[in-house]
Amino acid sequence: MNTPSNPLAHARIAVLGYGSQGRAHALNLRDSGLDVVVGVRKGGPSWEKARAEGFNVAEPAEAVKDADLVAVLTPDMVQPKLYKEAIEPNIKPGAALLFAHGFNVHFKQIEPRKDIDVILVAPKGPGALVRREYEIGRGVPCIWAVYQDVSGQAEAKAKAYADGIGGGRAMLIKTDFKEETETDLFGEQAVLCGGASALVQAGFETLVEAGYQPEIAYYEVLHELKLIVDLFYEGGITRMLEFVSETAQYGDYVSGPRIIDAATKERMKEVLKDIQDGTFAKAWIAEYQAGLPNYKRYKQADLEHPVEEVGKRLRARMPWLKAAAQPAAEPLQKTG
């Protein structure tokens, strides 16, 4: 039976999906002494990969049937169909349904059965980092939440799962599905992906249109951005200011607010409002159901932007980037 200290000690965990996060979670949980079965489509590359790495592998519906905890680690847009076809008819009463991102539950694309626990555990890092940190005896901080608790152990299950993937070695932060979903989407759209890429493209265009060489512009607004982001990552704005020149610091102070000003913040608030009221979710769901026509057009425009054409030529002359690029190539999305 489950022990009070670890309700998953004698439980079977079904990990659905064996992409970036799925593989890392499954391996870490197994190495933590937990019983793991991987649920993926038979015959696909993930099926063979999981089997080669020693897991019991089953079709999702079969994996769910005997599981005490089902971790849904597939992409957001395939989860509602997966839930309806494989999870809802098969998950045991009192079992736990776990997500690494709250999108579908928060926006009612999945309405979980009332007789199961519904929890969230989201490592704050890509799967490769989650695995690598675990292997060296450390862990990646995790946020966790409880949406539905029918067993009286939902919180304990979430924390035990987070411990199992290494999060307890670092830090566990309590949240809820609403906060996790809305802040995650905002971060991606306003800063990490949308904001950063648009800033880089605008900076590149500004320099090239002013007559500067595209190669020089690439290095100044894209290539060197990694140096600054690494400093942010290691020690925040404080560390960045310690390592850039006084000239760069002064430029930061006087010109930064000219680029990111009150009007920018107001537009960020508009982005956040669209996330909070469901406007973004409705648009994204409709886009996916329509076959991604706008998504494909937007993506192609980014891929064909001159900064990408110049960057491809320059990166070919920087062989040291190839090894370093492997982890960075992993999708930001936490449920691969």
Coordinates of N, CA, C and O in Angstrom, one line a residue, residues 30-204:
R30 N 11.6 6.5 -12.9 CA 12.1 5.2 -12.8 C 13.3 5.1 -11.9 O 13.5 4.2 -11.0
D31 N 14.2 6.1 -12.1 CA 15.5 6.1 -11.3 C 15.2 6.5 -9.9 O 16.1 6.2 -9.0
S32 N 14.0 7.0 -9.6 CA 13.6 7.3 -8.2 C 13.0 6.1 -7.6 O 12.5 6.2 -6.4
G33 N 12.9 5.0 -8.3 CA 12.4 3.8 -7.8 C 10.9 3.6 -8.0 O 10.3 2.7 -7.3
L34 N 10.3 4.4 -8.8 CA 8.8 4.3 -9.1 C 8.5 3.4 -10.3 O 9.4 3.2 -11.2
D35 N 7.3 2.9 -10.3 CA 6.9 2.0 -11.3 C 6.3 2.8 -12.5 O 5.2 3.4 -12.3
V36 N 6.9 2.7 -13.7 CA 6.5 3.6 -14.8 C 6.2 2.7 -16.0 O 6.9 1.8 -16.4
V37 N 5.1 3.0 -16.7 CA 4.7 2.5 -18.0 C 4.6 3.7 -18.9 O 4.0 4.7 -18.5
V38 N 5.1 3.6 -20.1 CA 5.0 4.7 -21.1 C 3.9 4.4 -22.1 O 3.8 3.3 -22.6
G39 N 3.0 5.3 -22.3 CA 1.9 5.2 -23.2 C 2.1 6.0 -24.4 O 2.0 7.3 -24.3
V40 N 2.3 5.4 -25.5 CA 2.5 6.0 -26.8 C 1.8 5.2 -27.9 O 1.5 4.0 -27.7
R41 N 1.7 5.8 -29.1 CA 1.1 5.1 -30.2 C 2.1 4.0 -30.7 O 3.2 4.2 -30.9
K42 N 1.5 2.8 -30.9 CA 2.3 1.6 -31.3 C 2.8 1.8 -32.7 O 2.1 2.3 -33.6
G43 N 4.1 1.5 -32.9 CA 4.7 1.6 -34.2 C 5.4 2.9 -34.5 O 6.2 3.0 -35.4
G44 N 5.2 3.9 -33.6 CA 5.8 5.2 -33.9 C 7.2 5.2 -33.3 O 7.6 4.3 -32.6
P45 N 8.0 6.2 -33.6 CA 9.4 6.3 -33.2 C 9.5 6.3 -31.7 O 10.5 5.7 -31.1
S46 N 8.6 6.9 -31.0 CA 8.6 7.0 -29.5 C 8.4 5.6 -28.9 O 9.0 5.3 -27.9
W47 N 7.6 4.8 -29.5 CA 7.4 3.4 -29.0 C 8.7 2.6 -29.0 O 9.1 2.1 -28.0
E48 N 9.4 2.7 -30.1 CA 10.7 1.9 -30.2 C 11.7 2.5 -29.2 O 12.5 1.8 -28.6
K49 N 11.8 3.9 -29.2 CA 12.7 4.5 -28.3 C 12.5 4.2 -26.8 O 13.5 3.9 -26.1
A50 N 11.3 4.2 -26.4 CA 11.0 3.9 -25.0 C 11.3 2.4 -24.7 O 11.8 2.1 -23.6
R51 N 11.0 1.6 -25.6 CA 11.3 0.1 -25.4 C 12.8 -0.1 -25.3 O 13.3 -0.8 -24.5
A52 N 13.5 0.6 -26.2 CA 15.0 0.5 -26.2 C 15.6 0.9 -24.9 O 16.7 0.5 -24.5
E53 N 14.9 1.9 -24.3 CA 15.4 2.4 -23.0 C 14.9 1.7 -21.8 O 15.0 2.1 -20.7
G54 N 14.3 0.5 -22.1 CA 13.9 -0.4 -21.0 C 12.5 -0.3 -20.4 O 12.3 -0.9 -19.3
F55 N 11.6 0.5 -21.0 CA 10.3 0.7 -20.4 C 9.3 -0.3 -20.9 O 9.4 -0.8 -22.0
N56 N 8.3 -0.6 -20.0 CA 7.1 -1.2 -20.5 C 6.4 -0.2 -21.3 O 6.1 0.9 -20.8
V57 N 6.0 -0.6 -22.5 CA 5.3 0.4 -23.4 C 3.9 -0.2 -23.8 O 3.8 -1.4 -24.0
A58 N 2.9 0.7 -23.8 CA 1.6 0.3 -24.2 C 0.9 1.4 -24.9 O 1.3 2.6 -24.9
E59 N -0.2 1.0 -25.7 CA -1.0 2.1 -26.2 C -1.6 2.9 -25.1 O -1.8 2.4 -24.0
P60 N -1.8 4.2 -25.3 CA -2.3 5.1 -24.2 C -3.5 4.5 -23.4 O -3.4 4.5 -22.2
A61 N -4.5 4.0 -24.1 CA -5.6 3.5 -23.3 C -5.3 2.3 -22.4 O -5.7 2.2 -21.3
E62 N -4.4 1.4 -22.9 CA -4.0 0.3 -22.1 C -3.1 0.8 -20.9 O -3.2 0.2 -19.8
A63 N -2.2 1.7 -21.2 CA -1.3 2.3 -20.1 C -2.2 2.9 -19.0 O -1.8 2.8 -17.8
V64 N -3.3 3.5 -19.3 CA -4.1 4.2 -18.4 C -4.8 3.3 -17.4 O -5.0 3.5 -16.2
K65 N -5.2 2.1 -17.9 CA -6.2 1.2 -17.2 C -5.7 0.8 -15.8 O -6.5 0.8 -14.9
D66 N -4.5 0.5 -15.7 CA -4.0 0.0 -14.4 C -3.2 1.1 -13.6 O -2.6 0.8 -12.6
A67 N -3.2 2.3 -14.1 CA -2.4 3.4 -13.5 C -3.0 4.0 -12.3 O -4.3 4.3 -12.3
D68 N -2.2 4.4 -11.3 CA -2.7 5.1 -10.2 C -2.5 6.6 -10.4 O -3.1 7.5 -9.8
L69 N -1.6 6.9 -11.3 CA -1.4 8.3 -11.7 C -1.1 8.3 -13.2 O -0.2 7.5 -13.7
V70 N -1.7 9.2 -13.9 CA -1.6 9.4 -15.4 C -1.0 10.7 -15.7 O -1.7 11.8 -15.4
A71 N 0.2 10.8 -16.2 CA 0.9 12.1 -16.5 C 0.7 12.4 -18.0 O 1.2 11.6 -18.8
V72 N 0.0 13.4 -18.3 CA -0.3 13.8 -19.7 C 0.8 14.7 -20.2 O 0.8 15.9 -19.9
L73 N 1.7 14.2 -21.0 CA 2.9 15.0 -21.4 C 3.0 15.0 -23.0 O 4.0 14.9 -23.5
T74 N 1.8 15.2 -23.6 CA 1.7 15.3 -25.0 C 1.4 16.8 -25.3 O 1.1 17.6 -24.4
P75 N 1.6 17.3 -26.6 CA 1.3 18.7 -26.9 C -0.1 19.1 -26.6 O -1.0 18.3 -26.6
D76 N -0.3 20.3 -26.3 CA -1.6 20.9 -25.8 C -2.7 20.5 -26.7 O -3.8 20.1 -26.2
M77 N -2.6 20.7 -28.0 CA -3.7 20.6 -28.9 C -4.2 19.1 -29.1 O -5.3 18.9 -29.6
V78 N -3.3 18.2 -28.8 CA -3.8 16.8 -29.0 C -4.4 16.2 -27.7 O -5.0 15.1 -27.7
Q79 N -4.3 16.9 -26.6 CA -4.7 16.4 -25.3 C -6.2 16.2 -25.2 O -6.6 15.2 -24.6
P80 N -7.1 17.1 -25.7 CA -8.5 16.8 -25.5 C -8.9 15.5 -26.2 O -9.7 14.8 -25.6
K81 N -8.5 15.2 -27.4 CA -8.8 14.0 -28.1 C -8.3 12.8 -27.3 O -8.9 11.8 -27.1
L82 N -7.0 12.9 -26.8 CA -6.4 11.9 -26.0 C -7.2 11.6 -24.8 O -7.4 10.4 -24.4
Y83 N -7.7 12.6 -24.1 CA -8.5 12.5 -22.9 C -9.8 11.7 -23.2 O -10.1 10.8 -22.5
K84 N -10.5 12.2 -24.2 CA -11.8 11.6 -24.5 C -11.7 10.1 -24.9 O -12.5 9.3 -24.5
E85 N -10.6 9.8 -25.7 CA -10.5 8.5 -26.3 C -9.8 7.5 -25.4 O -10.2 6.3 -25.3
A86 N -8.8 7.9 -24.7 CA -7.9 7.0 -24.0 C -8.0 7.1 -22.5 O -7.9 6.1 -21.7
I87 N -8.2 8.3 -22.0 CA -8.1 8.5 -20.5 C -9.5 8.4 -19.8 O -9.7 7.6 -18.9
E88 N -10.4 9.2 -20.3 CA -11.7 9.3 -19.6 C -12.4 7.9 -19.4 O -12.9 7.6 -18.3
P89 N -12.4 7.0 -20.5 CA -13.1 5.7 -20.3 C -12.3 4.7 -19.5 O -12.8 3.7 -19.1
N90 N -11.0 5.0 -19.2 CA -10.1 4.0 -18.6 C -9.5 4.3 -17.3 O -9.1 3.4 -16.5
I91 N -9.4 5.6 -16.9 CA -8.7 5.9 -15.7 C -9.6 5.5 -14.4 O -10.8 5.6 -14.4
K92 N -8.9 4.9 -13.4 CA -9.6 4.4 -12.3 C -10.1 5.5 -11.4 O -9.5 6.5 -11.2
P93 N -11.3 5.3 -10.7 CA -11.7 6.2 -9.7 C -10.7 6.4 -8.6 O -10.1 5.4 -8.2
G94 N -10.4 7.6 -8.2 CA -9.4 7.8 -7.2 C -8.0 8.0 -7.7 O -7.1 8.4 -6.9
A95 N -7.8 7.7 -9.0 CA -6.5 7.9 -9.5 C -6.2 9.4 -9.8 O -7.1 10.2 -9.6
A96 N -5.0 9.7 -10.1 CA -4.6 11.1 -10.3 C -4.3 11.3 -11.8 O -3.7 10.5 -12.4
L97 N -4.8 12.5 -12.3 CA -4.5 12.9 -13.6 C -3.6 14.1 -13.5 O -4.0 15.1 -12.9
L98 N -2.4 14.0 -14.1 CA -1.4 15.1 -13.9 C -1.1 15.8 -15.3 O -1.0 15.1 -16.3
F99 N -1.0 17.1 -15.2 CA -0.6 17.9 -16.4 C 0.7 18.6 -16.1 O 1.0 18.9 -14.9
A100 N 1.4 19.0 -17.1 CA 2.6 19.9 -16.9 C 2.3 21.3 -17.4 O 3.1 22.2 -17.3
H101 N 1.1 21.5 -17.9 CA 0.6 22.8 -18.3 C -0.9 22.8 -18.2 O -1.6 21.8 -18.6
G102 N -1.5 23.9 -17.6 CA -2.9 23.9 -17.3 C -3.8 24.3 -18.4 O -5.0 24.4 -18.2
F103 N -3.3 24.5 -19.6 CA -4.1 25.1 -20.7 C -5.5 24.5 -20.9 O -6.5 25.1 -20.8
N104 N -5.5 23.2 -21.1 CA -6.8 22.5 -21.5 C -7.8 22.4 -20.3 O -9.0 22.5 -20.6
V105 N -7.3 22.3 -19.1 CA -8.2 22.3 -18.0 C -8.7 23.7 -17.7 O -9.9 23.9 -17.5
H106 N -7.8 24.6 -17.7 CA -8.2 26.0 -17.4 C -9.2 26.6 -18.4 O -10.1 27.2 -18.0
F107 N -9.0 26.3 -19.7 CA -9.8 26.8 -20.7 C -10.9 25.8 -21.1 O -11.5 25.9 -22.2
K108 N -11.2 24.8 -20.3 CA -12.3 23.9 -20.4 C -12.3 23.0 -21.6 O -13.4 22.6 -22.1
Q109 N -11.2 22.8 -22.2 CA -11.1 21.9 -23.3 C -11.1 20.4 -22.8 O -11.5 19.5 -23.5
I110 N -10.7 20.3 -21.6 CA -10.8 19.0 -20.9 C -11.6 19.2 -19.6 O -11.2 20.1 -18.8
E111 N -12.6 18.5 -19.4 CA -13.4 18.6 -18.1 C -13.3 17.3 -17.4 O -14.0 16.3 -17.7
P112 N -12.3 17.2 -16.5 CA -12.0 15.9 -15.9 C -13.2 15.2 -15.2 O -14.0 16.0 -14.6
R113 N -13.2 13.9 -15.2 CA -14.2 13.2 -14.4 C -14.1 13.7 -12.9 O -13.0 14.0 -12.4
K114 N -15.2 13.7 -12.3 CA -15.3 14.2 -10.9 C -14.8 13.2 -9.8 O -14.6 13.6 -8.7
D115 N -14.5 12.0 -10.3 CA -14.0 11.0 -9.3 C -12.5 10.7 -9.3 O -12.0 9.7 -8.8
I116 N -11.7 11.7 -9.9 CA -10.3 11.5 -9.9 C -9.6 12.8 -9.4 O -10.2 13.9 -9.4
D117 N -8.4 12.7 -8.9 CA -7.6 13.8 -8.6 C -7.1 14.5 -9.8 O -6.7 13.8 -10.8
V118 N -7.0 15.8 -9.9 CA -6.4 16.5 -11.0 C -5.3 17.4 -10.5 O -5.6 18.3 -9.7
I119 N -4.1 17.2 -10.9 CA -2.9 18.0 -10.4 C -2.0 18.4 -11.5 O -2.2 18.0 -12.7
L120 N -1.1 19.3 -11.1 CA -0.2 19.9 -12.1 C 1.2 19.9 -11.5 O 1.4 20.3 -10.3
V121 N 2.2 19.5 -12.3 CA 3.6 19.6 -11.9 C 4.3 20.1 -13.1 O 4.4 19.4 -14.2
A122 N 4.9 21.3 -13.1 CA 5.6 21.9 -14.2 C 7.1 22.2 -13.9 O 7.3 23.2 -13.1
P123 N 8.0 21.5 -14.4 CA 9.4 21.9 -14.2 C 9.7 23.1 -14.9 O 9.2 23.3 -16.0
K124 N 10.5 24.0 -14.3 CA 10.8 25.3 -15.0 C 12.1 25.1 -15.8 O 13.1 25.8 -15.6
G125 N 12.0 24.2 -16.8 CA 13.2 24.0 -17.7 C 12.8 23.0 -18.7 O 11.9 22.2 -18.4
P126 N 13.5 22.9 -19.8 CA 13.2 21.9 -20.8 C 13.6 20.5 -20.3 O 14.3 20.3 -19.4
G127 N 13.1 19.5 -21.0 CA 13.3 18.1 -20.6 C 14.7 17.7 -20.5 O 15.1 17.0 -19.6
A128 N 15.6 18.2 -21.5 CA 17.0 17.8 -21.4 C 17.6 18.3 -20.1 O 18.5 17.6 -19.5
L129 N 17.3 19.5 -19.7 CA 17.8 20.0 -18.4 C 17.2 19.2 -17.2 O 18.0 18.9 -16.3
V130 N 16.0 18.9 -17.3 CA 15.3 18.1 -16.2 C 16.1 16.8 -16.0 O 16.4 16.4 -14.9
R131 N 16.4 16.1 -17.1 CA 17.1 14.9 -17.0 C 18.6 15.1 -16.6 O 19.1 14.3 -15.7
R132 N 19.2 16.0 -17.2 CA 20.7 16.3 -16.9 C 20.9 16.6 -15.4 O 21.8 16.1 -14.8
E133 N 20.1 17.5 -14.9 CA 20.2 17.9 -13.5 C 20.0 16.7 -12.5 O 20.6 16.6 -11.5
Y134 N 19.0 15.9 -12.9 CA 18.7 14.8 -12.1 C 19.9 13.8 -12.0 O 20.3 13.3 -11.0
E135 N 20.5 13.6 -13.2 CA 21.6 12.6 -13.3 C 22.8 13.0 -12.5 O 23.6 12.2 -12.0
I136 N 23.0 14.3 -12.3 CA 24.2 14.8 -11.5 C 23.8 15.1 -10.0 O 24.6 15.7 -9.3
G137 N 22.6 14.6 -9.6 CA 22.2 14.7 -8.2 C 21.6 16.0 -7.8 O 21.4 16.3 -6.6
R138 N 21.2 16.8 -8.8 CA 20.4 18.1 -8.5 C 19.0 18.0 -9.1 O 18.6 16.9 -9.4
G139 N 18.4 19.1 -9.3 CA 17.0 19.1 -9.8 C 16.7 20.5 -10.3 O 17.3 21.5 -10.0
V140 N 15.6 20.5 -11.1 CA 15.0 21.7 -11.7 C 13.8 22.1 -10.8 O 13.0 21.3 -10.5
P141 N 13.7 23.4 -10.4 CA 12.6 23.8 -9.6 C 11.3 23.5 -10.3 O 11.2 23.5 -11.6
C142 N 10.2 23.1 -9.6 CA 8.9 22.8 -10.2 C 7.8 23.6 -9.5 O 7.9 23.9 -8.3
I143 N 6.8 24.0 -10.3 CA 5.6 24.5 -9.7 C 4.6 23.5 -9.7 O 4.6 22.6 -10.6
W144 N 3.7 23.5 -8.7 CA 2.7 22.4 -8.6 C 1.3 23.0 -8.2 O 1.3 24.1 -7.6
A145 N 0.3 22.3 -8.5 CA -1.1 22.8 -8.2 C -2.0 21.6 -8.1 O -1.8 20.6 -8.6
V146 N -3.1 21.9 -7.4 CA -4.2 20.9 -7.2 C -5.4 21.6 -7.8 O -5.8 22.7 -7.4
Y147 N -6.1 20.9 -8.7 CA -7.3 21.4 -9.3 C -8.5 20.7 -8.7 O -9.6 21.2 -8.5
Q148 N -8.3 19.4 -8.4 CA -9.4 18.6 -7.9 C -8.8 17.5 -7.0 O -7.9 16.8 -7.4
D149 N -9.4 17.4 -5.8 CA -8.8 16.5 -4.8 C -10.0 15.6 -4.3 O -10.8 16.0 -3.5
V150 N -10.1 14.4 -4.8 CA -11.1 13.5 -4.3 C -10.5 12.4 -3.3 O -11.3 11.8 -2.6
S151 N -9.3 12.2 -3.4 CA -8.6 11.1 -2.6 C -8.2 11.7 -1.2 O -7.9 10.9 -0.3
G152 N -8.1 13.0 -1.1 CA -7.5 13.6 0.1 C -6.0 13.6 0.1 O -5.3 14.1 1.0
Q153 N -5.4 13.1 -1.0 CA -4.0 13.0 -1.2 C -3.4 13.7 -2.4 O -2.3 13.5 -2.8
A154 N -4.2 14.5 -3.0 CA -3.8 15.1 -4.3 C -2.6 16.0 -4.1 O -1.6 15.9 -4.9
E155 N -2.5 16.8 -3.0 CA -1.3 17.6 -2.8 C -0.1 16.7 -2.6 O 1.0 16.9 -3.1
A156 N -0.2 15.6 -1.8 CA 0.9 14.7 -1.5 C 1.3 14.0 -2.8 O 2.5 13.8 -3.0
K157 N 0.4 13.7 -3.7 CA 0.8 13.1 -4.9 C 1.5 14.0 -5.8 O 2.5 13.6 -6.5
A158 N 1.1 15.3 -5.9 CA 1.8 16.2 -6.7 C 3.2 16.4 -6.2 O 4.2 16.5 -7.0
K159 N 3.4 16.6 -4.9 CA 4.7 16.8 -4.4 C 5.6 15.5 -4.5 O 6.8 15.6 -4.8
A160 N 5.0 14.3 -4.4 CA 5.8 13.1 -4.6 C 6.2 13.0 -6.0 O 7.3 12.5 -6.3
Y161 N 5.4 13.3 -7.0 CA 5.7 13.3 -8.4 C 6.9 14.3 -8.7 O 7.8 14.0 -9.3
A162 N 6.7 15.5 -8.1 CA 7.8 16.5 -8.3 C 9.1 16.0 -7.7 O 10.2 16.2 -8.3
D163 N 9.0 15.4 -6.5 CA 10.2 14.8 -5.9 C 10.8 13.7 -6.9 O 12.0 13.6 -7.0
G164 N 9.9 12.9 -7.5 CA 10.4 11.9 -8.3 C 11.1 12.3 -9.6 O 12.0 11.6 -10.1
I165 N 10.8 13.5 -10.0 CA 11.5 14.0 -11.2 C 12.7 14.9 -10.8 O 13.4 15.5 -11.7
G166 N 12.9 15.1 -9.5 CA 14.1 15.9 -9.1 C 13.7 17.2 -8.6 O 14.6 17.9 -8.1
G167 N 12.5 17.7 -8.7 CA 12.1 19.0 -8.3 C 12.4 19.3 -6.8 O 12.7 20.5 -6.5
G168 N 12.1 18.3 -6.0 CA 12.3 18.5 -4.6 C 13.7 18.8 -4.1 O 13.9 19.4 -3.1
R169 N 14.7 18.4 -5.0 CA 16.1 18.7 -4.7 C 16.4 20.2 -4.8 O 17.4 20.7 -4.3
A170 N 15.5 20.9 -5.6 CA 15.7 22.3 -5.9 C 14.7 23.2 -5.1 O 15.0 23.7 -4.0
M171 N 13.5 23.3 -5.6 CA 12.5 24.1 -5.0 C 11.1 23.7 -5.6 O 11.0 23.5 -6.8
L172 N 10.1 23.7 -4.7 CA 8.7 23.5 -5.2 C 7.9 24.7 -4.8 O 8.0 25.2 -3.7
I173 N 7.2 25.2 -5.8 CA 6.4 26.5 -5.6 C 4.9 26.1 -5.9 O 4.6 25.6 -7.0
K174 N 4.1 26.4 -4.9 CA 2.6 26.2 -5.1 C 2.0 27.3 -6.0 O 2.3 28.5 -5.9
T175 N 1.1 26.8 -6.9 CA 0.4 27.8 -7.7 C -1.0 27.2 -7.9 O -1.5 26.4 -7.1
D176 N -1.7 27.7 -8.9 CA -3.0 27.1 -9.3 C -3.0 27.0 -10.8 O -2.2 27.6 -11.5
F177 N -4.0 26.3 -11.4 CA -4.0 26.1 -12.8 C -4.2 27.4 -13.6 O -3.6 27.6 -14.7
K178 N -4.9 28.4 -13.0 CA -5.1 29.7 -13.7 C -3.8 30.4 -13.7 O -3.4 30.9 -14.8
E179 N -3.1 30.5 -12.6 CA -1.9 31.3 -12.6 C -0.8 30.7 -13.5 O -0.2 31.4 -14.2
E180 N -0.7 29.4 -13.4 CA 0.3 28.7 -14.2 C 0.0 28.9 -15.7 O 0.9 29.3 -16.5
T181 N -1.2 28.8 -16.1 CA -1.6 28.9 -17.5 C -1.4 30.3 -18.0 O -0.7 30.5 -19.1
E182 N -1.9 31.2 -17.3 CA -1.9 32.6 -17.8 C -0.5 33.2 -17.8 O -0.1 33.9 -18.7
T183 N 0.3 33.0 -16.8 CA 1.6 33.5 -16.7 C 2.5 32.9 -17.8 O 3.4 33.5 -18.4
D184 N 2.3 31.6 -18.0 CA 3.1 30.8 -18.9 C 2.9 31.4 -20.4 O 3.8 31.7 -21.1
L185 N 1.6 31.6 -20.7 CA 1.3 32.1 -22.0 C 1.8 33.5 -22.2 O 2.3 33.9 -23.2
F186 N 1.6 34.3 -21.1 CA 2.1 35.7 -21.2 C 3.6 35.8 -21.4 O 4.1 36.5 -22.3
G187 N 4.3 35.0 -20.6 CA 5.8 35.0 -20.8 C 6.2 34.7 -22.2 O 7.1 35.3 -22.8
E188 N 5.6 33.6 -22.8 CA 6.0 33.2 -24.1 C 5.7 34.3 -25.1 O 6.5 34.6 -26.0
Q189 N 4.5 34.9 -25.0 CA 4.0 35.9 -26.0 C 4.7 37.2 -25.9 O 5.1 37.8 -26.9
A190 N 4.8 37.7 -24.7 CA 5.2 39.1 -24.5 C 6.7 39.3 -24.4 O 7.3 40.3 -24.7
V191 N 7.4 38.2 -23.9 CA 8.9 38.4 -23.6 C 9.7 37.3 -24.3 O 10.5 37.6 -25.2
L192 N 9.5 36.1 -24.0 CA 10.4 35.0 -24.3 C 10.4 34.7 -25.8 O 11.5 34.4 -26.3
C193 N 9.3 34.6 -26.4 CA 9.3 34.3 -27.9 C 8.8 35.5 -28.7 O 9.6 36.0 -29.4
G194 N 7.6 35.9 -28.5 CA 7.0 37.0 -29.3 C 7.8 38.3 -29.1 O 8.3 38.9 -30.1
G195 N 8.0 38.7 -27.9 CA 8.7 39.9 -27.6 C 10.1 39.9 -28.1 O 10.6 40.8 -28.7
A196 N 10.9 38.9 -27.7 CA 12.3 38.8 -28.0 C 12.5 38.7 -29.5 O 13.4 39.4 -30.1
S197 N 11.8 37.9 -30.2 CA 12.0 37.7 -31.7 C 11.7 39.0 -32.4 O 12.3 39.4 -33.3
A198 N 10.5 39.7 -32.0 CA 10.1 40.9 -32.7 C 11.2 42.0 -32.4 O 11.5 42.8 -33.3
L199 N 11.7 42.1 -31.2 CA 12.7 43.1 -30.9 C 14.0 42.9 -31.7 O 14.6 43.8 -32.2
V200 N 14.4 41.6 -31.9 CA 15.6 41.3 -32.7 C 15.4 41.7 -34.1 O 16.2 42.3 -34.8
Q201 N 14.2 41.3 -34.7 CA 13.9 41.6 -36.1 C 13.9 43.1 -36.3 O 14.4 43.6 -37.3
A202 N 13.3 43.9 -35.4 CA 13.2 45.3 -35.5 C 14.5 46.0 -35.4 O 14.9 46.9 -36.2
G203 N 15.4 45.5 -34.5 CA 16.7 46.0 -34.4 C 17.5 45.8 -35.6 O 18.3 46.6 -36.1
F204 N 17.5 44.5 -36.2 CA 18.2 44.2 -37.4 C 17.7 45.1 -38.5 O 18.6 45.6 -39.3

